[in-house]
Structure formats: C-alpha cells, structure tokens
Tab-separated table of N, CA and C in Angstrom:
chain	number	residue	atom	x	y	z
A	29	UNK	N	0.790	-1.150	-0.006
A	29	UNK	CA	-0.205	-0.323	0.095
A	29	UNK	C	0.800	1.320	-0.313
A	30	UNK	N	0.719	2.182	-0.993
A	30	UNK	CA	1.581	3.337	-0.990
A	30	UNK	C	1.009	4.483	-0.293
A	31	UNK	N	1.438	5.830	0.406
A	31	UNK	CA	1.466	6.145	0.829
A	31	UNK	C	0.164	6.980	0.288
A	32	UNK	N	-0.131	7.451	-0.465
A	32	UNK	CA	-1.983	8.343	-1.043
A	32	UNK	C	-2.955	6.979	-0.453
A	33	UNK	N	-2.351	5.621	-0.676
A	33	UNK	CA	-3.660	4.964	-0.146
A	33	UNK	C	-3.724	4.846	0.971
A	34	UNK	N	-2.283	4.676	2.133
A	34	UNK	CA	-2.489	4.999	3.515
A	34	UNK	C	-3.095	6.030	4.395
A	35	UNK	N	-2.899	7.215	3.594
A	35	UNK	CA	-3.882	8.585	3.531
A	35	UNK	C	-5.365	8.476	3.374
A	36	UNK	N	-5.287	8.360	2.770
A	36	UNK	CA	-6.984	7.517	2.099
A	36	UNK	C	-7.999	6.820	3.307
A	37	UNK	N	-6.521	5.921	3.682
A	37	UNK	CA	-7.437	4.930	4.578
A	37	UNK	C	-7.514	6.145	6.225
A	38	UNK	N	-6.525	6.972	6.394
A	38	UNK	CA	-7.047	7.689	7.434
A	38	UNK	C	-7.993	8.858	7.162
A	39	UNK	N	-7.557	9.475	6.432
A	39	UNK	CA	-9.577	10.063	6.108
A	39	UNK	C	-10.429	9.503	6.452
A	40	UNK	N	-10.328	8.348	5.949
A	40	UNK	CA	-12.165	7.632	6.003
A	40	UNK	C	-11.637	7.026	7.731
A	41	UNK	N	-10.867	6.885	8.499
A	41	UNK	CA	-10.858	6.656	9.703
A	41	UNK	C	-11.287	7.700	10.298
A	42	UNK	N	-10.545	8.913	9.790
A	42	UNK	CA	-11.316	9.813	10.319
A	42	UNK	C	-13.025	10.652	10.734
A	43	UNK	N	-12.814	10.117	9.012
A	43	UNK	CA	-14.079	10.271	9.250
A	43	UNK	C	-15.667	9.676	9.995
A	44	UNK	N	-14.925	8.180	10.147
A	44	UNK	CA	-15.734	7.305	10.986
A	44	UNK	C	-15.870	8.024	12.564
A	45	UNK	N	-14.711	8.322	12.439
A	45	UNK	CA	-14.799	9.571	14.115
A	45	UNK	C	-15.599	10.497	14.014
A	46	UNK	N	-15.640	11.717	13.185
A	46	UNK	CA	-16.736	12.514	13.316
A	46	UNK	C	-17.670	12.357	13.048
A	47	UNK	N	-18.531	10.861	12.686
A	47	UNK	CA	-19.862	10.573	12.882
A	47	UNK	C	-20.157	10.037	13.886
A	48	UNK	N	-19.345	9.630	14.419
A	48	UNK	CA	-19.286	9.476	16.035
A	48	UNK	C	-19.091	10.620	17.216
A	49	UNK	N	-18.923	11.254	16.533
A	49	UNK	CA	-19.037	12.572	17.511
A	49	UNK	C	-17.294	12.872	18.223
A	50	UNK	N	-16.436	12.502	17.830
A	50	UNK	CA	-14.708	12.098	18.598
A	50	UNK	C	-14.039	12.834	17.557
A	51	UNK	N	-14.254	14.143	17.760
A	51	UNK	CA	-13.564	14.917	16.617
A	51	UNK	C	-12.107	14.939	16.958
A	52	UNK	N	-12.068	14.636	18.259
A	52	UNK	CA	-10.202	14.968	18.882
A	52	UNK	C	-9.859	13.836	18.225
A	53	UNK	N	-10.389	12.579	18.209
A	53	UNK	CA	-9.865	11.340	17.237
A	53	UNK	C	-9.405	11.445	16.089
A	54	UNK	N	-10.488	12.035	15.377
A	54	UNK	CA	-10.141	12.715	14.201
A	54	UNK	C	-9.019	13.232	13.765
A	55	UNK	N	-9.074	14.030	14.349
A	55	UNK	CA	-7.996	15.304	14.233
A	55	UNK	C	-6.544	14.672	14.159
A	56	UNK	N	-6.384	13.235	15.145
A	56	UNK	CA	-4.923	12.254	14.675
A	56	UNK	C	-4.930	11.841	14.025
A	57	UNK	N	-6.419	11.431	13.039
A	57	UNK	CA	-6.311	10.181	11.347
A	57	UNK	C	-6.113	11.332	10.630
A	58	UNK	N	-6.708	12.694	10.545
A	58	UNK	CA	-6.105	13.432	9.418
A	58	UNK	C	-4.918	13.930	9.962
A	59	UNK	N	-4.383	14.239	10.942
A	59	UNK	CA	-3.130	14.452	10.572
A	59	UNK	C	-2.461	13.494	10.274
A	60	UNK	N	-2.168	12.052	10.685
A	60	UNK	CA	-1.345	11.374	9.999
A	60	UNK	C	-1.514	10.693	8.484
A	61	UNK	N	-2.667	11.413	8.166
A	61	UNK	CA	-3.087	11.123	6.885
A	61	UNK	C	-2.258	12.845	6.227
A	62	UNK	N	-2.440	13.633	6.552
A	62	UNK	CA	-1.273	14.806	6.282
A	62	UNK	C	-0.127	14.413	5.766
A	63	UNK	N	0.486	14.102	7.332
A	63	UNK	CA	2.152	13.225	6.929
A	63	UNK	C	2.161	12.496	5.651
A	64	UNK	N	1.237	11.845	5.024
A	64	UNK	CA	1.617	11.299	4.321
A	64	UNK	C	1.169	11.264	3.039
A	65	UNK	N	0.138	12.801	3.070
A	65	UNK	CA	0.214	13.175	1.537
A	65	UNK	C	-0.006	14.401	2.045
A	66	UNK	N	0.849	15.077	2.041
A	66	UNK	CA	0.801	16.635	2.459
A	66	UNK	C	0.022	17.378	1.315
A	67	UNK	N	-0.227	16.988	0.145
A	67	UNK	CA	-0.696	17.627	-0.920
A	67	UNK	C	-2.493	17.368	-0.864
A	68	UNK	N	-2.792	16.728	-0.264
A	68	UNK	CA	-4.582	15.864	-0.445
A	68	UNK	C	-4.914	17.281	0.104
A	69	UNK	N	-5.900	18.064	-0.474
A	69	UNK	CA	-6.446	19.090	-0.056
A	69	UNK	C	-7.996	18.930	0.995
A	70	UNK	N	-8.512	17.683	0.965
A	70	UNK	CA	-9.755	17.510	1.301
A	70	UNK	C	-9.328	17.033	2.910
A	71	UNK	N	-7.835	16.018	3.692
A	71	UNK	CA	-7.653	16.249	4.541
A	71	UNK	C	-7.302	17.323	5.295
A	72	UNK	N	-6.615	18.433	4.771
A	72	UNK	CA	-7.122	19.521	5.767
A	72	UNK	C	-8.419	20.397	5.449
A	73	UNK	N	-9.377	19.796	4.993
A	73	UNK	CA	-10.387	20.141	4.604
A	73	UNK	C	-11.219	19.839	6.198
A	74	UNK	N	-11.023	18.262	5.843
A	74	UNK	CA	-11.957	17.606	7.398
A	74	UNK	C	-10.886	18.163	9.030
A	75	UNK	N	-10.096	18.070	8.678
A	75	UNK	CA	-9.535	18.397	9.938
A	75	UNK	C	-9.431	20.401	10.025
A	76	UNK	N	-9.646	20.990	9.448
A	76	UNK	CA	-10.271	22.088	9.284
A	76	UNK	C	-11.539	21.906	10.783
A	77	UNK	N	-12.645	21.271	10.425
A	77	UNK	CA	-14.191	21.030	10.100
A	77	UNK	C	-13.972	20.496	11.591
A	78	UNK	N	-13.111	19.156	11.891
A	78	UNK	CA	-13.203	18.722	13.101
A	78	UNK	C	-12.203	19.948	14.212
A	79	UNK	N	-11.085	20.692	13.565
A	79	UNK	CA	-10.871	22.010	14.639
A	79	UNK	C	-11.813	23.046	15.377
A	80	UNK	N	-12.823	23.251	14.288
A	80	UNK	CA	-13.844	24.372	14.413
A	80	UNK	C	-14.943	22.872	15.665
A	81	UNK	N	-15.012	21.436	15.521
A	81	UNK	CA	-15.888	21.169	16.676
A	81	UNK	C	-15.440	21.441	18.219
A	82	UNK	N	-13.926	21.688	18.086
A	82	UNK	CA	-13.565	21.461	19.074
A	82	UNK	C	-13.009	22.929	19.524
A	83	UNK	N	-13.635	24.001	18.833
A	83	UNK	CA	-13.401	25.749	19.125
A	83	UNK	C	-12.294	25.913	19.312
A	84	UNK	N	-11.197	25.277	18.342
A	84	UNK	CA	-9.541	25.575	18.315
A	84	UNK	C	-9.428	26.151	16.493
A	85	UNK	N	-10.235	27.625	16.605
A	85	UNK	CA	-10.394	28.198	15.610
A	85	UNK	C	-9.254	29.232	15.205
A	86	UNK	N	-7.937	29.331	15.563
A	86	UNK	CA	-6.882	29.376	14.664
A	86	UNK	C	-5.758	28.459	14.196
A	87	UNK	N	-6.038	27.003	14.754
A	87	UNK	CA	-5.935	25.995	14.022
A	87	UNK	C	-6.320	25.479	12.539
A	88	UNK	N	-8.538	25.900	12.653
A	88	UNK	CA	-9.168	25.510	11.935
A	88	UNK	C	-8.747	26.461	10.845
A	89	UNK	N	-8.357	27.792	10.969
A	89	UNK	CA	-8.051	29.046	10.079
A	89	UNK	C	-6.659	28.420	9.457
A	90	UNK	N	-5.695	28.083	9.798
A	90	UNK	CA	-4.419	27.247	9.540
A	90	UNK	C	-5.057	26.539	8.203
A	91	UNK	N	-6.083	25.732	8.658
A	91	UNK	CA	-5.793	24.563	7.599
A	91	UNK	C	-6.303	24.768	6.582
A	92	UNK	N	-7.763	25.656	6.747
A	92	UNK	CA	-8.633	26.154	6.009
A	92	UNK	C	-7.682	27.257	4.737
A	93	UNK	N	-7.022	27.845	5.493
A	93	UNK	CA	-6.244	29.081	4.145
A	93	UNK	C	-5.351	27.712	3.191
A	94	UNK	N	-5.132	26.609	3.704
A	94	UNK	CA	-3.836	25.510	3.064
A	94	UNK	C	-4.739	24.846	2.350
A	95	UNK	N	-5.875	24.622	2.648
A	95	UNK	CA	-7.019	24.136	1.127
A	95	UNK	C	-6.941	24.858	-0.004
A	96	UNK	N	-7.022	26.659	0.555
A	96	UNK	CA	-7.360	27.475	-0.334
A	96	UNK	C	-6.125	27.135	-1.462
A	97	UNK	N	-4.643	27.607	-0.749
A	97	UNK	CA	-3.461	27.513	-1.088
A	97	UNK	C	-3.579	25.936	-1.957
A	98	UNK	N	-3.690	24.686	-1.438
A	98	UNK	CA	-3.649	23.768	-2.506
A	98	UNK	C	-4.854	23.221	-3.810
A	99	UNK	N	-5.482	23.859	-3.342
A	99	UNK	CA	-6.751	23.578	-4.826
A	99	UNK	C	-7.532	25.189	-4.455
A	100	UNK	N	-7.238	26.707	-5.005
A	100	UNK	CA	-8.182	27.240	-4.763
A	100	UNK	C	-9.245	27.679	-5.941
A	101	UNK	N	-9.202	26.791	-6.466
A	101	UNK	CA	-10.572	26.476	-6.805
A	101	UNK	C	-11.902	25.415	-6.937
A	102	UNK	N	-11.628	25.218	-5.603
A	102	UNK	CA	-12.546	24.777	-4.769
A	102	UNK	C	-13.213	25.266	-3.785
A	103	UNK	N	-14.371	25.530	-4.010
A	103	UNK	CA	-15.222	26.416	-3.416
A	103	UNK	C	-15.391	25.842	-1.682
A	104	UNK	N	-15.478	24.578	-1.494
A	104	UNK	CA	-15.217	24.478	0.086
A	104	UNK	C	-14.132	25.029	0.571
A	105	UNK	N	-13.051	25.206	0.091
A	105	UNK	CA	-12.533	25.575	1.010
A	105	UNK	C	-12.438	26.943	1.507
A	106	UNK	N	-13.345	27.742	1.111
A	106	UNK	CA	-13.598	28.905	1.119
A	106	UNK	C	-14.597	29.163	2.099
A	107	UNK	N	-15.588	27.753	1.995
A	107	UNK	CA	-16.486	27.915	2.561
A	107	UNK	C	-16.056	27.525	4.046
A	108	UNK	N	-14.987	26.216	4.180
A	108	UNK	CA	-14.375	26.170	5.512
A	108	UNK	C	-14.087	27.720	6.177
A	109	UNK	N	-13.200	28.508	5.534
A	109	UNK	CA	-12.813	29.604	5.717
A	109	UNK	C	-13.602	30.530	6.234
A	110	UNK	N	-14.867	30.623	5.833
A	110	UNK	CA	-16.257	31.181	6.631
A	110	UNK	C	-16.612	30.821	7.102
A	111	UNK	N	-16.346	29.779	7.330
A	111	UNK	CA	-17.092	29.257	8.685
A	111	UNK	C	-16.743	29.455	10.210
A	112	UNK	N	-15.221	29.261	9.783
A	112	UNK	CA	-14.079	29.517	10.800
A	112	UNK	C	-14.332	31.071	10.917
A	113	UNK	N	-14.338	32.034	10.840
A	113	UNK	CA	-14.765	33.609	10.317
A	113	UNK	C	-15.824	33.747	11.058
A	114	UNK	N	-16.908	33.344	10.332
A	114	UNK	CA	-18.445	32.782	11.108
A	114	UNK	C	-18.129	32.956	12.933
A	115	UNK	N	-17.557	31.966	12.745
A	115	UNK	CA	-17.272	31.360	14.339
A	115	UNK	C	-16.780	32.102	15.213
A	116	UNK	N	-15.883	33.021	14.892
A	116	UNK	CA	-15.084	34.175	15.248
A	116	UNK	C	-15.579	35.519	15.400
A	117	UNK	N	-16.702	35.788	14.793
A	117	UNK	CA	-17.619	36.599	14.911
A	117	UNK	C	-17.138	38.097	13.555
A	118	UNK	N	-15.774	37.447	12.934
A	118	UNK	CA	-15.940	38.190	12.059
A	118	UNK	C	-16.799	38.286	10.606
A	119	UNK	N	-18.012	38.657	11.006
A	119	UNK	CA	-18.820	38.709	9.740
A	119	UNK	C	-18.990	38.961	8.230
A	120	UNK	N	-18.118	40.196	8.124
A	120	UNK	CA	-17.677	40.539	7.009
A	120	UNK	C	-16.997	39.774	6.057
A	121	UNK	N	-15.390	39.300	7.083
A	121	UNK	CA	-14.568	38.248	6.414
A	121	UNK	C	-15.111	37.208	5.847
A	122	UNK	N	-16.395	36.336	6.626
A	122	UNK	CA	-16.728	35.630	6.417
A	122	UNK	C	-18.233	35.575	5.176
A	123	UNK	N	-18.122	36.861	4.812
A	123	UNK	CA	-19.243	37.052	3.973
A	123	UNK	C	-18.192	37.151	2.971
A	124	UNK	N	-16.954	37.545	3.165
A	124	UNK	CA	-16.132	37.577	1.731
A	124	UNK	C	-15.685	36.211	1.104
A	125	UNK	N	-15.112	35.660	1.879
A	125	UNK	CA	-14.711	34.355	1.938
A	125	UNK	C	-15.941	33.439	1.415
A	126	UNK	N	-17.454	33.290	1.907
A	126	UNK	CA	-18.247	32.516	1.801
A	126	UNK	C	-18.896	33.072	-0.333
A	127	UNK	N	-18.406	34.232	-0.621
A	127	UNK	CA	-19.097	34.950	-1.776
A	127	UNK	C	-17.682	34.317	-2.820
A	128	UNK	N	-16.386	34.124	-2.483
A	128	UNK	CA	-14.871	33.695	-3.017
A	128	UNK	C	-16.006	32.100	-3.862
A	129	UNK	N	-15.976	31.665	-2.378
A	129	UNK	CA	-16.413	30.015	-2.968
A	129	UNK	C	-17.847	29.918	-3.641
A	130	UNK	N	-19.182	30.882	-3.889
A	130	UNK	CA	-20.027	30.703	-4.537
A	130	UNK	C	-19.478	31.608	-5.787
A	131	UNK	N	-18.628	32.083	-5.836
A	131	UNK	CA	-18.548	32.537	-7.511
A	131	UNK	C	-17.726	31.417	-8.301
A	132	UNK	N	-17.534	30.238	-7.563
A	132	UNK	CA	-16.546	29.305	-8.178
A	132	UNK	C	-17.633	28.108	-8.467
A	133	UNK	N	-18.704	28.214	-7.384
A	133	UNK	CA	-20.153	27.309	-7.471
A	133	UNK	C	-21.190	28.073	-6.957
A	134	UNK	N	-21.574	28.544	-8.125
A	134	UNK	CA	-22.999	29.952	-8.116
A	134	UNK	C	-24.503	28.642	-7.594
A	135	UNK	N	-24.039	27.559	-8.192
A	135	UNK	CA	-25.318	26.646	-7.522
A	135	UNK	C	-25.729	26.135	-6.276
A	136	UNK	N	-24.069	26.787	-5.421
A	136	UNK	CA	-24.223	25.839	-3.608
A	136	UNK	C	-25.130	26.907	-3.028
A	137	UNK	N	-26.102	25.318	-2.603
A	137	UNK	CA	-26.932	26.192	-1.424
A	137	UNK	C	-26.299	26.653	-0.569
A	138	UNK	N	-26.133	25.665	0.308
A	138	UNK	CA	-25.163	25.909	1.733
A	138	UNK	C	-24.440	27.372	2.039
A	139	UNK	N	-23.976	27.353	0.961
A	139	UNK	CA	-22.761	28.565	0.728
A	139	UNK	C	-23.980	29.622	0.386
A	140	UNK	N	-24.862	29.950	0.100
A	140	UNK	CA	-25.797	31.022	-0.012
A	140	UNK	C	-26.349	31.179	0.809
A	141	UNK	N	-26.853	30.015	1.841
A	141	UNK	CA	-27.518	29.854	3.313
A	141	UNK	C	-26.423	30.668	4.318
A	142	UNK	N	-25.057	30.613	3.730
A	142	UNK	CA	-23.957	30.803	4.949
A	142	UNK	C	-23.731	32.338	4.956
A	143	UNK	N	-23.967	32.720	3.512
A	143	UNK	CA	-23.937	34.467	3.063
A	143	UNK	C	-24.987	35.271	3.898
A	144	UNK	N	-26.224	34.378	3.550
A	144	UNK	CA	-27.601	34.873	4.661
A	144	UNK	C	-27.857	35.305	5.871
A	145	UNK	N	-27.057	34.054	6.169
A	145	UNK	CA	-27.015	33.669	7.988
A	145	UNK	C	-25.713	34.854	8.559
A	146	UNK	N	-24.732	35.101	7.695
A	146	UNK	CA	-23.606	36.148	7.692
A	146	UNK	C	-24.120	37.502	8.570
A	147	UNK	N	-24.896	37.511	6.693
A	147	UNK	CA	-25.758	38.983	7.186
A	147	UNK	C	-26.634	39.249	7.880
A	148	UNK	N	-27.246	38.361	8.370
A	148	UNK	CA	-28.067	38.396	8.787
A	148	UNK	C	-27.279	38.909	10.544
A	149	UNK	N	-26.407	37.960	10.902
A	149	UNK	CA	-25.260	38.190	12.416
A	149	UNK	C	-25.126	39.734	12.301
A	150	UNK	N	-24.333	39.863	11.261
A	150	UNK	CA	-23.481	41.277	11.028
A	150	UNK	C	-24.581	42.553	11.166
A	151	UNK	N	-25.819	42.347	10.714
A	151	UNK	CA	-26.892	43.686	10.688
A	151	UNK	C	-27.185	43.266	12.328
A	152	UNK	N	-27.309	42.329	13.313
A	152	UNK	CA	-27.754	42.411	14.498
A	152	UNK	C	-26.618	42.556	15.080
A	153	UNK	N	-24.921	42.640	15.155
A	153	UNK	CA	-23.706	42.946	16.021
A	153	UNK	C	-24.187	44.802	15.578
A	154	UNK	N	-24.237	45.427	14.418
A	154	UNK	CA	-24.023	46.950	14.281
A	154	UNK	C	-25.261	47.539	15.011
A	155	UNK	N	-26.587	46.392	14.617
A	155	UNK	CA	-27.117	47.200	16.112
A	155	UNK	C	-27.379	47.054	17.110
A	156	UNK	N	-26.391	46.413	17.841
A	156	UNK	CA	-26.361	46.156	18.783
A	156	UNK	C	-25.054	47.026	19.320
A	157	UNK	N	-24.397	47.418	18.518
A	157	UNK	CA	-23.213	48.304	18.627
A	157	UNK	C	-23.676	49.090	18.635
A	158	UNK	N	-24.510	50.404	17.959
A	158	UNK	CA	-25.175	51.425	18.299
A	158	UNK	C	-25.795	51.526	19.055
A	159	UNK	N	-26.615	50.482	19.799
A	159	UNK	CA	-27.081	50.513	20.762
A	159	UNK	C	-26.087	50.705	22.422
A	160	UNK	N	-25.104	50.162	21.993
A	160	UNK	CA	-23.939	49.859	23.790
A	160	UNK	C	-23.683	51.442	24.040
A	161	UNK	N	-23.320	52.722	23.306
A	161	UNK	CA	-22.898	53.779	24.009
A	161	UNK	C	-24.097	54.329	24.915
A	162	UNK	N	-24.954	54.307	24.614
A	162	UNK	CA	-26.952	54.741	24.881
A	162	UNK	C	-27.275	53.817	26.214
A	163	UNK	N	-26.834	52.837	25.621
A	163	UNK	CA	-26.411	52.095	27.481
A	163	UNK	C	-26.036	52.241	28.326
A	164	UNK	N	-24.849	52.475	28.051
A	164	UNK	CA	-23.419	53.096	28.520
A	164	UNK	C	-23.823	54.521	29.547
A	165	UNK	N	-24.597	55.333	28.806
A	165	UNK	CA	-24.968	56.143	29.239
A	165	UNK	C	-26.046	56.523	30.241
A	166	UNK	N	-27.184	55.648	29.911
A	166	UNK	CA	-27.954	55.658	30.980
A	166	UNK	C	-27.874	54.726	32.300
A	167	UNK	N	-26.814	53.935	31.758
A	167	UNK	CA	-26.098	53.406	33.497
A	167	UNK	C	-25.419	54.134	34.051
A	168	UNK	N	-24.179	55.174	33.716
A	168	UNK	CA	-23.951	56.181	33.789
A	168	UNK	C	-24.619	57.169	34.856
A	169	UNK	N	-25.864	57.856	34.067
A	169	UNK	CA	-26.185	58.764	34.997
A	169	UNK	C	-27.336	58.026	35.777
A	170	UNK	N	-27.473	56.914	36.103
A	170	UNK	CA	-28.659	56.489	36.618
A	170	UNK	C	-27.305	56.145	38.406
A	171	UNK	N	-26.226	55.614	38.118
A	171	UNK	CA	-25.420	55.293	39.233
A	171	UNK	C	-25.384	56.903	39.368
A	172	UNK	N	-24.472	57.782	38.528
A	172	UNK	CA	-24.470	59.189	39.512
A	172	UNK	C	-25.285	59.550	40.461
A	173	UNK	N	-26.584	59.579	39.602
A	173	UNK	CA	-27.925	60.426	40.892
A	173	UNK	C	-27.409	59.708	41.777
A	174	UNK	N	-27.373	58.011	41.896
A	174	UNK	CA	-27.814	57.550	43.252
A	174	UNK	C	-26.842	57.841	43.516
A	175	UNK	N	-25.179	57.979	43.553
A	175	UNK	CA	-25.143	57.895	44.439
A	175	UNK	C	-24.790	59.561	45.216
A	176	UNK	N	-25.542	60.197	44.013
A	176	UNK	CA	-25.440	61.798	44.443
A	176	UNK	C	-26.694	62.112	46.006
A	177	UNK	N	-27.457	60.698	45.506
A	177	UNK	CA	-28.695	61.082	46.802
A	177	UNK	C	-28.454	60.245	47.966
A	178	UNK	N	-27.781	59.077	47.570
A	178	UNK	CA	-27.016	58.420	48.782
A	178	UNK	C	-26.277	59.066	49.696
A	179	UNK	N	-25.474	59.671	49.199
A	179	UNK	CA	-24.248	60.682	49.822
A	179	UNK	C	-24.851	61.626	50.861
A	180	UNK	N	-26.123	62.218	49.761
A	180	UNK	CA	-27.133	63.481	50.618
A	180	UNK	C	-28.082	63.155	51.539
A	181	UNK	N	-28.696	61.830	51.637
A	181	UNK	CA	-29.667	61.386	52.214
A	181	UNK	C	-28.959	60.009	54.015
A	182	UNK	N	-27.925	59.570	53.251
A	182	UNK	CA	-27.831	58.486	53.979
A	182	UNK	C	-26.102	58.826	54.960
A	183	UNK	N	-25.249	59.641	54.315
A	183	UNK	CA	-24.516	60.504	55.063
A	183	UNK	C	-24.617	61.592	56.182
A	184	UNK	N	-23.762	61.283	57.381
A	184	UNK	CA	-24.173	62.257	58.614
A	184	UNK	C	-23.906	63.615	57.753
A	185	UNK	N	-22.833	63.430	56.973
A	185	UNK	CA	-21.550	65.002	56.377
A	185	UNK	C	-21.774	64.760	55.285
A	186	UNK	N	-22.447	65.053	54.241
A	186	UNK	CA	-22.532	64.749	52.869
A	186	UNK	C	-21.412	65.323	52.154
A	187	UNK	N	-20.721	65.116	51.413
A	187	UNK	CA	-19.402	65.173	50.674
A	187	UNK	C	-19.852	66.269	49.913
A	188	UNK	N	-21.185	65.641	48.613
A	188	UNK	CA	-21.622	66.461	47.505
A	188	UNK	C	-22.528	67.437	47.953
A	189	UNK	N	-22.544	68.573	47.318
A	189	UNK	CA	-23.491	69.259	47.427
A	189	UNK	C	-24.686	69.508	46.588
A	190	UNK	N	-25.672	69.250	47.674
A	190	UNK	CA	-26.886	68.568	46.274
A	190	UNK	C	-27.721	70.015	45.618
A	191	UNK	N	-27.308	71.257	46.119
A	191	UNK	CA	-27.892	72.540	46.121
A	191	UNK	C	-27.124	72.789	44.510
A	192	UNK	N	-25.974	72.222	44.510
A	192	UNK	CA	-24.898	72.669	43.190
A	192	UNK	C	-25.893	71.667	42.162
A	193	UNK	N	-25.626	70.626	42.263
A	193	UNK	CA	-26.058	69.951	41.224
A	193	UNK	C	-27.366	70.490	41.108
A	194	UNK	N	-28.436	70.354	41.885
A	194	UNK	CA	-29.928	70.954	41.293
A	194	UNK	C	-29.534	72.074	40.507
A	195	UNK	N	-28.484	73.154	40.445
A	195	UNK	CA	-28.546	74.274	40.004
A	195	UNK	C	-28.531	73.945	38.937
A	196	UNK	N	-28.233	72.843	38.083
A	196	UNK	CA	-27.741	72.541	36.939
A	196	UNK	C	-29.465	72.595	36.038
A	197	UNK	N	-29.708	73.120	35.480
A	197	UNK	CA	-31.188	72.891	34.482
A	197	UNK	C	-31.933	71.023	33.770
A	198	UNK	N	-30.384	70.342	33.583
A	198	UNK	CA	-30.532	69.399	32.297
A	198	UNK	C	-30.773	68.127	33.842
A	199	UNK	N	-30.265	68.753	35.172
A	199	UNK	CA	-30.373	67.755	36.210
A	199	UNK	C	-31.575	67.505	37.325
A	200	UNK	N	-32.363	69.078	36.883
A	200	UNK	CA	-33.743	68.618	37.134
A	200	UNK	C	-34.692	68.063	36.188
A	201	UNK	N	-34.464	67.922	34.820
A	201	UNK	CA	-35.211	67.424	34.476
A	201	UNK	C	-35.009	65.315	34.129
A	202	UNK	N	-33.938	65.118	35.079
A	202	UNK	CA	-33.410	63.979	35.402
A	202	UNK	C	-34.125	63.590	36.293
A	203	UNK	N	-34.380	64.283	36.921
A	203	UNK	CA	-35.428	63.954	38.749
A	203	UNK	C	-36.466	63.836	38.363
C-alpha cells in the first residue's frame, strides 16, 4: 500500500470518528494522513472542520487557508474559511470568503445560506453596537444620581452639595 492509499485510509478513519462525534480522535487520523500526503486538500478541509468542532479556531483557520493554497478552485475551501470567520464573529470577512466560494459554484445552496446567515448576524451586530453607548450613558447617569442622592440622604456629613447639582437645569429634568 502506497502513501496515498494509507492517507485515504486515515481520512476514512477520521470521517468515522467525526460520525461518532469524536473530533479529537479524528484530528489525529487526519494529521497522520497529512503526514503521508501533504498535498491532499481534503485532509486539511476535514481537519479544519474537526478543529471547528472543538473550537480551535486558529488551527482551523490555518487549515482552511492551506486548503485554498492547495486547491484555489475548490469552493469548499472558501466555505471552511468562512465558517471559521463566522464562528469568530468576523462576519464581513466570512461573507467575503463565502462569496468567493459561491463565485466558483454559484449553484451551491449551502454557501448561499451561509452568506444570508452571516449578513443577518452582521446586521444584528451593527445594531447592538449602536445601542451600546446609549446603554452605557443611561447606566452612568443612573449610578451618578444614585451616588449623589445616597450621599445626601444617608451620610451624616454629605460630601456633595445637592444644591449645586440641582442648579443645573438638565439635572432637574433627570429627576
């Protein structure tokens, strides 16, 4: 049996491990296969997926980029890269990777669904990012007013002068 055949056998063993929900063992098989046949892009692709399952995003990204280097015309390499980017919340880059894969296979429904999912997540992320400063401002004002009122009503010798606070027109509106 030559190295290519042994590598294919390791790939099949890795695939069986993935079906059994054992990505760590699958990684060992895929890695052994890669040592036997360093140019087989499917081994890197499968190992990338296994790394994703155990949330080893850096290693998954390395494998996805290797897949693309070995076979730049294979859409699944760009899909794998997009999946890593999606999992790490790099939605814009994920969309670009998916779109590159879709350009190679425009009938691929899986890639199109991934693009739509990424666009939706990007939109949610942008909306949440816009709300964040307002939530921080509201929290800061609430904490500030609470401290001033607590200082005035609880402390024997208040450190803050409430009259000075109340002399600002916008502060009266807050109360």
